[in-house]
Amino acid sequence: MEKRELNKYIVIGVIATIVCLIVKNFGFVIKLIKFIFIAAYPLLLGCMIAFIFNIFLGFCENHYFPKRKKGFIAYSRRPICLIISIAFVIAMFALLLNLVIPELVNAFKIISMAIPDVAVKVKDIALDYMGDYPEIQDKIMAIDINWNSVTEKAIGFISVGAGGLISSIAGFISAFTLSVTRIVIAVIFAVYLLLRKDKLKCDIKRIKNAYLKEKTNTILTHIFHTANETFRSFFVGQFLEAIILGLLCMAGMYCFKIPYAAMTGAVIGVTAIIPIVGAYLGAGIGAFIICTDSPIKALEFLIILVIIQQFEGNVIYPKVVGSSVGLPGIWVLAAVTVGGSLCGIMGMLLGVPVAATIYKLCHEELGMREASLGIAPPEEPMKEPKIVLRKCGKKDKSRKKNNRKK
């Protein structure tokens, strides 16, 4: 047996052994994967933050004295642009919180003040409908809710007899502290990646050239390049589209004098980052908050939002995002559904660019396969012919006269 054939059978045997071990100890393997993922979660989050920040960083570096290649300006370009990027993102978050939180507090105050009045109205309606049943009317009349006593009992329950609630609050505080710690570690790791990104690119390139074959190196480079372009196009286009949608929603609400315009526009803009599902989430939250002031205004808001979304989806979205992602609508819905079921909101956000990357690579492979087999790609479906109306000139009149003679 030749050495190459022997190595082939050895590799097959090793793979078969590994598969058997994984199947036999499947539960342990799943626990091990979860443990590794939890341990590496801050680093993975840091990589994602670094990728998003790198979009702002690249924009700043292209406009921060780009012609200077030496001296203090060239040396300080990366740190100063990174500080500007971080400050911009923090300012955006602070602006959103300043717009949303005060309005939410006011809305919940209105809800808490309106609950007694709503209860009285419901009681009166029930009495009117139960006019033929005096026994039920007597029981309804006997219902008397003292909202002050309800508030005092709730406070007493929280302060005295809520051991389980206190323990749950303690658990929430510990989980919140752990989440904050992970986010801080992720941000620090992201800053380090951005400061050293050129060196990291050089090291990765050296490792690929040293340990991989030329064909494998070319394939991996192409895959990473396609993924980078797809993710960058998706995030830039989605952020711009969300900002435009939020501003249009805010302007429309101001024109029709609908309350909570700034807060609702901010919520719509933030939720619109999530494809497909985000618009419905923002519409539900905005309608609920506006309904505390006026149900009719909430209905007007929904009508205005539907009109704006139609305009945005048919006019703005194709021009802002365009075909840069290159994923059909059915696969967008599938990516959002599968990503949301696996990783929640983060899965909804990342599912589309991941699916778009796989879709592009598969289409390229299919085109290369068809070319090697000599198969012509199918023609695109014919578009409907455009009807062009034009005035009859002298040539058209002479043609008509000739046709009549014939």
Coordinates of C-alpha atoms in Angstrom, one line a residue:
M1 CA 0.0 0.0 0.0
E2 CA 1.3 3.4 -1.0
K3 CA 2.0 6.0 1.7
R4 CA -0.6 8.4 0.4
E5 CA -3.3 5.8 0.5
L6 CA -2.2 4.7 4.0
N7 CA -2.5 8.2 5.3
K8 CA -5.9 8.5 3.7
Y9 CA -7.2 5.4 5.6
I10 CA -5.6 6.6 8.8
V11 CA -7.4 10.0 8.6
I12 CA -10.7 8.2 7.9
G13 CA -10.2 5.9 10.9
V14 CA -9.4 8.8 13.2
I15 CA -12.5 10.7 12.0
A16 CA -14.7 7.7 12.5
T17 CA -13.3 7.2 16.0
I18 CA -13.9 10.8 16.9
V19 CA -17.5 10.6 15.6
C20 CA -18.2 7.5 17.6
L21 CA -16.8 9.1 20.8
I22 CA -18.9 12.2 20.2
V23 CA -22.1 10.1 19.7
K24 CA -21.4 7.9 22.7
N25 CA -20.7 10.9 25.0
F26 CA -23.1 13.4 23.4
G27 CA -24.3 14.9 26.6
F28 CA -20.8 15.6 27.9
V29 CA -19.8 17.1 24.6
I30 CA -22.8 19.5 24.7
K31 CA -21.9 20.6 28.3
L32 CA -18.3 21.1 27.2
I33 CA -19.3 23.3 24.3
K34 CA -21.6 25.4 26.5
F35 CA -18.8 25.8 29.1
I36 CA -16.3 26.9 26.4
F37 CA -18.9 29.3 24.9
I38 CA -19.7 30.8 28.4
A39 CA -16.0 31.2 29.1
A40 CA -15.2 32.8 25.7
Y41 CA -18.4 34.9 25.6
P42 CA -16.7 38.2 26.6
L43 CA -14.1 37.7 23.9
L44 CA -16.6 36.8 21.2
L45 CA -18.7 39.9 22.3
G46 CA -15.5 42.0 22.1
C47 CA -14.8 40.8 18.6
M48 CA -18.3 41.8 17.5
I49 CA -18.0 45.2 19.2
A50 CA -14.6 45.7 17.5
F51 CA -16.1 44.9 14.1
I52 CA -18.9 47.5 14.6
F53 CA -16.6 50.1 16.0
N54 CA -14.2 49.5 13.1
I55 CA -16.8 50.9 10.7
F56 CA -16.7 54.2 12.6
L57 CA -13.0 54.0 13.0
G58 CA -12.3 53.5 9.3
F59 CA -14.5 56.5 8.5
C60 CA -12.7 58.7 11.0
E61 CA -9.2 57.6 9.8
N62 CA -10.2 58.3 6.2
H63 CA -11.0 61.9 7.1
Y64 CA -8.3 62.6 9.8
F65 CA -5.5 64.1 7.7
P66 CA -5.3 61.1 5.4
K67 CA -2.3 62.4 3.3
R68 CA 0.0 62.7 6.4
K69 CA 2.0 59.5 6.5
K70 CA 4.7 60.5 9.0
G71 CA 5.0 62.6 12.1
F72 CA 2.7 63.1 15.1
I73 CA -0.5 63.1 13.1
A74 CA 0.2 59.8 11.5
Y75 CA 1.3 58.3 14.9
S76 CA -1.8 59.6 16.7
R77 CA -4.3 58.8 14.0
R78 CA -5.4 55.5 15.4
P79 CA -5.8 56.5 19.1
I80 CA -7.6 59.8 18.4
C81 CA -10.0 58.3 15.8
L82 CA -10.7 55.4 18.3
I83 CA -11.5 57.9 21.0
I84 CA -13.8 59.9 18.6
S85 CA -15.6 56.7 17.6
I86 CA -16.2 55.6 21.2
A87 CA -17.3 59.1 22.2
F88 CA -19.8 59.2 19.3
V89 CA -21.3 55.8 20.2
I90 CA -21.6 56.8 23.9
A91 CA -23.2 60.1 22.9
M92 CA -25.7 58.3 20.8
F93 CA -26.6 55.9 23.6
A94 CA -26.9 58.9 26.1
L95 CA -29.2 60.7 23.6
L96 CA -31.5 57.7 23.2
L97 CA -31.7 57.1 27.0
N98 CA -32.4 60.8 27.5
L99 CA -35.3 60.6 24.9
V100 CA -36.8 57.3 26.0
I101 CA -36.5 57.0 29.8
P102 CA -38.3 60.3 30.9
E103 CA -41.2 59.6 28.5
L104 CA -41.5 56.0 29.8
V105 CA -41.6 57.3 33.4
N106 CA -44.4 59.8 32.4
A107 CA -46.3 57.1 30.6
F108 CA -46.3 54.7 33.6
K109 CA -47.3 57.6 35.8
I110 CA -50.3 58.2 33.5
I111 CA -51.1 54.5 33.5
S112 CA -51.0 54.3 37.4
M113 CA -53.2 57.4 37.7
A114 CA -55.7 56.1 35.1
I115 CA -56.2 52.7 36.6
P116 CA -58.8 53.8 39.2
D117 CA -60.8 55.7 36.7
V118 CA -60.8 52.8 34.3
A119 CA -61.9 50.5 37.0
V120 CA -64.9 52.8 37.8
K121 CA -65.9 53.0 34.1
V122 CA -65.7 49.2 33.8
K123 CA -67.9 48.9 36.9
D124 CA -70.5 51.3 35.5
I125 CA -70.6 49.5 32.1
A126 CA -71.0 46.1 33.9
L127 CA -73.9 47.6 35.9
D128 CA -75.6 48.8 32.7
Y129 CA -75.3 45.5 31.0
M130 CA -76.5 43.5 34.0
G131 CA -79.7 45.5 34.5
D132 CA -81.8 42.3 34.2
Y133 CA -79.9 40.5 36.9
P134 CA -80.2 42.4 40.2
E135 CA -78.3 39.8 42.2
I136 CA -75.2 40.3 40.0
Q137 CA -75.7 44.0 40.2
D138 CA -75.6 43.8 44.0
K139 CA -72.4 41.9 44.0
I140 CA -70.8 44.4 41.6
M141 CA -71.9 47.2 43.8
A142 CA -70.4 45.5 46.8
I143 CA -67.0 45.6 45.1
D144 CA -65.1 48.5 46.5
I145 CA -61.3 48.7 45.9
N146 CA -59.4 51.0 48.1
W147 CA -56.3 51.8 46.0
N148 CA -54.5 53.4 48.9
S149 CA -54.8 50.2 50.9
V150 CA -53.7 48.2 47.9
T151 CA -50.5 50.3 47.6
E152 CA -49.8 50.0 51.3
K153 CA -50.3 46.2 51.3
A154 CA -48.0 45.9 48.2
I155 CA -45.3 48.0 50.0
G156 CA -45.7 45.9 53.2
F157 CA -45.4 42.7 51.2
I158 CA -42.2 43.8 49.5
S159 CA -40.7 45.0 52.8
V160 CA -41.8 42.3 55.2
G161 CA -42.9 39.0 53.8
A162 CA -41.2 38.7 50.5
G163 CA -38.2 36.5 51.2
G164 CA -38.5 34.9 47.8
L165 CA -38.7 38.3 46.2
I166 CA -35.6 39.5 48.0
S167 CA -33.7 36.4 47.0
S168 CA -34.8 36.9 43.4
I169 CA -33.7 40.6 43.6
A170 CA -30.4 39.5 44.9
G171 CA -30.1 37.0 42.0
F172 CA -31.0 39.7 39.6
I173 CA -28.3 42.0 41.0
S174 CA -25.7 39.3 40.8
A175 CA -26.6 38.5 37.2
F176 CA -26.6 42.2 36.3
T177 CA -23.2 42.6 37.9
L178 CA -21.9 39.6 35.9
S179 CA -23.3 41.0 32.7
V180 CA -21.7 44.4 33.3
T181 CA -18.4 42.8 34.1
R182 CA -18.6 40.8 30.8
I183 CA -19.5 43.9 28.8
V184 CA -16.5 45.8 30.4
I185 CA -14.1 43.0 29.5
A186 CA -15.6 42.8 26.0
V187 CA -15.1 46.6 25.5
I188 CA -11.5 46.4 26.7
F189 CA -10.8 43.5 24.4
A190 CA -12.4 45.3 21.5
V191 CA -10.2 48.4 22.1
Y192 CA -7.1 46.2 22.2
L193 CA -8.2 44.6 18.9
L194 CA -8.7 47.9 17.2
L195 CA -5.4 49.3 18.4
R196 CA -3.5 46.3 17.2
K197 CA -5.6 45.3 14.2
D198 CA -2.8 45.9 11.6
K199 CA -0.4 43.7 13.6
L200 CA -3.1 41.0 14.0
K201 CA -3.8 41.0 10.3
C202 CA -0.1 40.6 9.6
D203 CA 0.2 37.7 12.1
I204 CA -2.9 35.9 10.7
K205 CA -1.5 36.3 7.1
R206 CA 1.8 34.9 8.2
I207 CA 0.2 31.9 9.9
K208 CA -2.0 31.2 6.8
N209 CA 1.0 31.3 4.4
A210 CA 3.1 29.1 6.7
Y211 CA 0.7 26.4 7.6
L212 CA -1.8 26.2 4.8
K213 CA -1.6 25.2 1.1
E214 CA -1.9 27.9 -1.5
K215 CA -5.3 26.6 -2.7
T216 CA -6.7 26.4 0.9
N217 CA -5.3 29.8 1.7
T218 CA -7.0 31.3 -1.4
I219 CA -10.3 29.7 -0.5
L220 CA -10.2 30.9 3.1
T221 CA -9.2 34.4 2.1
H222 CA -12.1 34.6 -0.3
I223 CA -14.5 33.4 2.3
F224 CA -13.3 35.9 4.9
H225 CA -13.4 38.7 2.3
T226 CA -17.0 37.9 1.3
A227 CA -18.1 37.7 4.9
N228 CA -16.4 41.0 5.8
E229 CA -18.1 42.8 2.8
T230 CA -21.5 41.3 3.6
F231 CA -21.4 42.1 7.3
R232 CA -20.1 45.6 6.7
S233 CA -22.8 46.3 4.0
F234 CA -25.5 44.9 6.2
F235 CA -24.6 46.9 9.3
V236 CA -24.0 50.2 7.6
G237 CA -27.2 49.9 5.5
Q238 CA -29.3 48.7 8.4
F239 CA -28.1 51.5 10.7
L240 CA -28.7 54.2 8.1
E241 CA -32.1 52.7 7.3
A242 CA -33.1 52.6 11.0
I243 CA -32.0 56.3 11.5
I244 CA -34.0 57.4 8.4
L245 CA -37.1 55.4 9.6
G246 CA -36.9 56.9 13.1
L247 CA -36.6 60.4 11.8
L248 CA -39.5 60.0 9.4
C249 CA -41.6 58.6 12.1
M250 CA -40.8 61.4 14.4
A251 CA -41.5 64.0 11.7
G252 CA -44.8 62.5 10.9
M253 CA -45.9 62.4 14.5
Y254 CA -44.9 66.0 15.0
C255 CA -46.9 67.0 11.9
F256 CA -50.1 65.2 13.2
K257 CA -49.5 66.4 16.8
I258 CA -49.2 62.9 18.2
P259 CA -47.7 62.7 21.7
Y260 CA -44.4 61.0 22.6
A261 CA -43.0 61.8 19.1
A262 CA -39.3 61.9 20.1
M263 CA -39.4 58.8 22.3
T264 CA -41.4 56.8 19.8
G265 CA -39.1 57.8 16.9
A266 CA -36.1 56.7 19.0
V267 CA -37.7 53.3 19.8
I268 CA -38.7 52.8 16.2
G269 CA -35.2 53.6 15.0
V270 CA -33.6 51.2 17.6
T271 CA -35.9 48.3 16.9
A272 CA -35.7 48.8 13.1
I273 CA -32.1 47.5 13.3
I274 CA -33.6 44.0 13.6
P275 CA -34.9 42.9 10.2
I276 CA -38.6 42.2 9.7
V277 CA -39.5 41.7 13.4
G278 CA -38.1 45.1 14.6
A279 CA -40.7 47.2 12.9
Y280 CA -43.5 45.3 14.6
L281 CA -41.8 45.5 18.0
G282 CA -41.4 49.3 17.7
A283 CA -45.0 49.7 16.5
G284 CA -46.4 47.8 19.5
I285 CA -44.3 49.6 22.1
G286 CA -45.1 53.0 20.5
A287 CA -48.8 52.3 20.2
F288 CA -49.0 51.1 23.8
I289 CA -47.3 54.3 25.2
I290 CA -49.4 56.6 23.0
C291 CA -52.6 54.8 24.0
T292 CA -52.1 56.0 27.6
D293 CA -52.7 59.5 26.3
S294 CA -55.3 58.9 23.6
P295 CA -56.4 55.6 21.9
I296 CA -57.4 57.6 18.8
K297 CA -53.9 59.1 18.5
A298 CA -52.5 55.5 18.9
L299 CA -54.6 54.4 15.9
E300 CA -53.4 57.5 13.9
F301 CA -49.8 56.6 14.8
L302 CA -50.2 53.0 13.5
I303 CA -51.7 54.3 10.2
I304 CA -48.9 56.8 9.7
L305 CA -46.3 54.2 10.5
V306 CA -47.7 51.7 8.0
I307 CA -47.6 54.5 5.3
I308 CA -44.0 55.4 6.2
Q309 CA -42.9 51.8 6.2
Q310 CA -44.4 51.2 2.8
F311 CA -42.5 54.3 1.5
E312 CA -39.3 53.3 3.3
G313 CA -39.5 49.6 2.1
N314 CA -40.2 50.4 -1.6
V315 CA -38.1 53.6 -2.0
I316 CA -35.5 54.2 0.7
Y317 CA -34.4 50.6 1.6
P318 CA -33.5 49.6 -2.0
K319 CA -31.4 52.7 -2.4
V320 CA -29.7 52.7 1.1
V321 CA -29.2 48.9 1.5
G322 CA -29.8 47.9 -2.1
S323 CA -28.7 44.5 -3.2
S324 CA -25.5 44.7 -1.2
V325 CA -26.6 41.8 1.0
G326 CA -28.0 39.9 -1.9
L327 CA -30.4 37.7 0.0
P328 CA -34.0 37.0 -1.2
G329 CA -36.8 37.9 1.1
I330 CA -37.8 34.3 1.9
W331 CA -34.3 33.5 3.1
V332 CA -34.2 36.7 5.2
L333 CA -37.4 35.5 7.0
A334 CA -35.8 32.1 7.5
A335 CA -32.6 33.6 8.8
V336 CA -34.4 35.8 11.3
T337 CA -36.6 32.9 12.5
V338 CA -33.8 30.4 13.0
G339 CA -31.4 33.0 14.4
G340 CA -34.0 34.2 16.9
S341 CA -34.9 30.7 18.1
L342 CA -31.2 29.9 18.6
C343 CA -29.8 33.1 20.1
G344 CA -32.7 35.5 20.6
I345 CA -32.4 39.1 19.5
M346 CA -28.7 38.7 18.8
G347 CA -29.5 35.8 16.5
M348 CA -32.1 37.8 14.6
L349 CA -29.5 40.6 14.0
L350 CA -26.6 38.3 12.9
G351 CA -28.7 35.7 11.1
V352 CA -29.2 37.7 8.0
P353 CA -25.5 38.6 7.2
V354 CA -24.5 35.0 8.0
A355 CA -27.2 33.6 5.7
A356 CA -26.3 36.1 3.1
T357 CA -22.6 35.1 3.2
I358 CA -23.5 31.4 2.8
Y359 CA -25.9 32.3 0.0
K360 CA -23.3 34.2 -1.9
L361 CA -20.6 31.5 -1.6
C362 CA -23.0 28.8 -2.6
H363 CA -24.1 30.8 -5.7
E364 CA -20.5 31.4 -6.7
E365 CA -19.8 27.6 -6.3
L366 CA -22.9 26.8 -8.3
G367 CA -21.8 29.2 -11.1
M368 CA -18.3 27.6 -11.2
R369 CA -19.8 24.1 -11.2
E370 CA -22.1 25.0 -14.1
A371 CA -19.2 26.6 -16.0
S372 CA -17.0 23.5 -15.6
L373 CA -19.9 21.3 -16.9
G374 CA -20.7 23.6 -19.8
I375 CA -24.2 24.3 -18.5
A376 CA -25.5 27.8 -19.4
P377 CA -27.1 29.6 -16.4
P378 CA -30.8 30.1 -16.7
E379 CA -32.1 33.3 -18.1
E380 CA -33.7 35.9 -15.9
P381 CA -37.5 36.1 -16.0
M382 CA -38.7 38.5 -18.6
K383 CA -40.0 41.8 -17.3
E384 CA -43.3 43.3 -18.3
P385 CA -42.9 45.5 -21.4
K386 CA -43.2 49.2 -20.8
I387 CA -45.9 51.0 -22.7
V388 CA -44.5 54.2 -24.2
L389 CA -46.9 56.9 -25.3
R390 CA -45.6 59.4 -27.9
K391 CA -47.1 61.9 -30.2
C392 CA -47.6 61.2 -33.9
G393 CA -45.0 63.0 -36.0
K394 CA -44.8 63.3 -39.8
K395 CA -43.1 60.0 -40.2
D396 CA -45.8 58.2 -38.2
K397 CA -48.5 59.9 -40.4
S398 CA -46.8 58.9 -43.6
R399 CA -46.5 55.3 -42.3
K400 CA -50.2 55.3 -41.6
K401 CA -51.1 56.6 -45.1
N402 CA -48.9 53.9 -46.7
N403 CA -50.5 51.2 -44.6
R404 CA -53.9 52.4 -45.7
K405 CA -52.9 52.3 -49.4
K406 CA -51.6 48.7 -49.0

